[in-house]
């Protein structure tokens, strides 16, 4: 109807193809036009089965029911939805096969540094694999692509032994999960491992992480459904659940044993959060010292808080700046945000400190020091703030370094650190495009073997450093520079 080639949805009753709900909604109009007038109840009950209520996204293979007004993950008893998926995949694969020679020739003739080198799923020359969007799952895709480029973290999972979760007739066969499957048959670590193994292997098509998303639905109720979610919140839940599952192991075997045997992650590099150390805390774990001083009697209270990431406020004086090239006032930098986080702060009336000497709540000051830096420093810029009625986004551009982020001045005991141990180089950036947390779109930039890539769901684009530094970062992943090399290699 509208000649759009974006998000085609096929009706599973009559096979007609229309644009989906996120384009012009002609698939919904097709459903509405096919509704049977409510002349009598008997006729409606007989003809209800032929109503055009269910359709499938031809890009992500997710199924949507207009009558339920929701995506569905279950199949028919005969597995008809799965057959449609396989048929669509075969059509897509045959199209890729016939188109492969032309694309290979185009890639050979194009410079690898060209900004125009965009490959939708077919990434033979780049070896980078995109992730299909399963219905507003860009928040998950951006985090997964970022973590896949944290080499030490990613390699640990890829080297784990595979766990066989299926047996009998389903063993070795790719299945689409249903809601009836038991909780005992899922492993977040295993599906995370499979997803990481599927990336960077030069696959011709984008990988569809529906098995991982199914496990996310099972163990993280907050992320059920297909509405847009906060990428930072998802990352924290993901890391916390990976940490918990790695402590307990799977099938009775603790995977933390592998961590103990890994010489590169020695005991001195571990930071325990909620129990025993795992690769999550060994890579992302750091320790903060929180100092609170009573302003009445001067009593000082100290406590140590483990962290996996630091959430930084964008200072209020910069929040009206919307572009990088600002004419009025200084530009906000990552150092400004870090300084705001660690500077001495007087707590307001709603955060009065219970002083044990005064025996009552008193005015006080608070200051953070970093007692131990992690191997990978994850910095979250707090771009979303609640107002009286809604959650607003701070759209300020924050300047951040690609190399040589020096964290020494934020350390509690900087004299005990080595000359290179406080320097960090950027590995990945997650960006939120749009105005609200419940809307918009997430993409990620990440460095791999000295080249920068832009990950936009199933699309992977080779990009350059100049484009990366212009991004309005939401989450930044910095990797500790190795002291022995002292180079800028990420």
C-alpha angles and dihedrals in degrees: 000000000000097000090233118157094193119108100345113202121201121209109235091210102054103007094236114149125224137161115276134246093274094057120041098321098238091143088061091048089052088055092048093048090052094055114123115233112249094244096141133352097235093056091047093051092051096046097037092097093062095054112120096239104131127064138164131227105238091208103048098019089227116148124229130193115204092195091058090034090221144091115264128209100188125094136212120269090257092049093241095155090055090052090054090050092051091048092051090047091052090051091050093047092050089050090051091049093054091044097044098087093051092048093047090053091049091050092050091052094046125082113245088226093057116120089214093065098111119160120188102211094315101098106153095137094044099037087216118131125204127218122236117239108239094194115311091342095132088111089063095041093053092052093045093051091048093050091046088063095053090095101197092046095044095046092054092059095041090055094052115109114257117257116220106221097171132064140177118017095356096053112125093001123117108241134186107227124236130207090252095069116108126253091236091067097066133085121183091195092053096048091044088052092050092049093051090048090053092056123080094017096109097250116181093225134043114265117247110218096197093129091055091044089052090055090047088055090049099050103024108051091180090071099049115123131034103274121122113274136195110268094210092051090049092050092053093048091046095050093044093051093044088052093050094046093047089054092052095038123205129275088009095300116116113223091202085081088071088053091054090053094049105098094196090064100054126177092261090063096053128104114190116220117177097347134326123014120263135177087272094062093035091058105030101022121113135156129237126200111217114202120192121183124194108229092207104052101009095238111161123214123192131187135167120232123191115220139189094194139002121238110212128197118225101234112254094238090066100044097096093056109101105172138049095238100063119176099186114060136347124309119255113245133191088248089059089055093047091048091051089052096050101034121108109270132190111225115234128234093274092057102049113164121236101233111206092205096048090039091221143068112286140176110271146166128241132204133177126214126181108235095179129017119216127234088245115034110207114196120191117196109213099231097156121073130175118235127184093282111012147010113265128201123230102220096186117140110238116200112225132179123245091207140021103024100178113211097172096105091059094054123108092221107021092166090069094057126090125246094259102028094088097049119100133189124205117255104168144359129202115207129195115210116198139038107276139047092232093051139031128065139279127220133166138218118206138172119233123179092339097313129101122229132190113219114202104168106279093356119087119188129187107231140170138246093256090061093046096053091052092059119112095236123216100173124018125196114202121186121211111251113242110247095212094060100032088194132130093247112131 
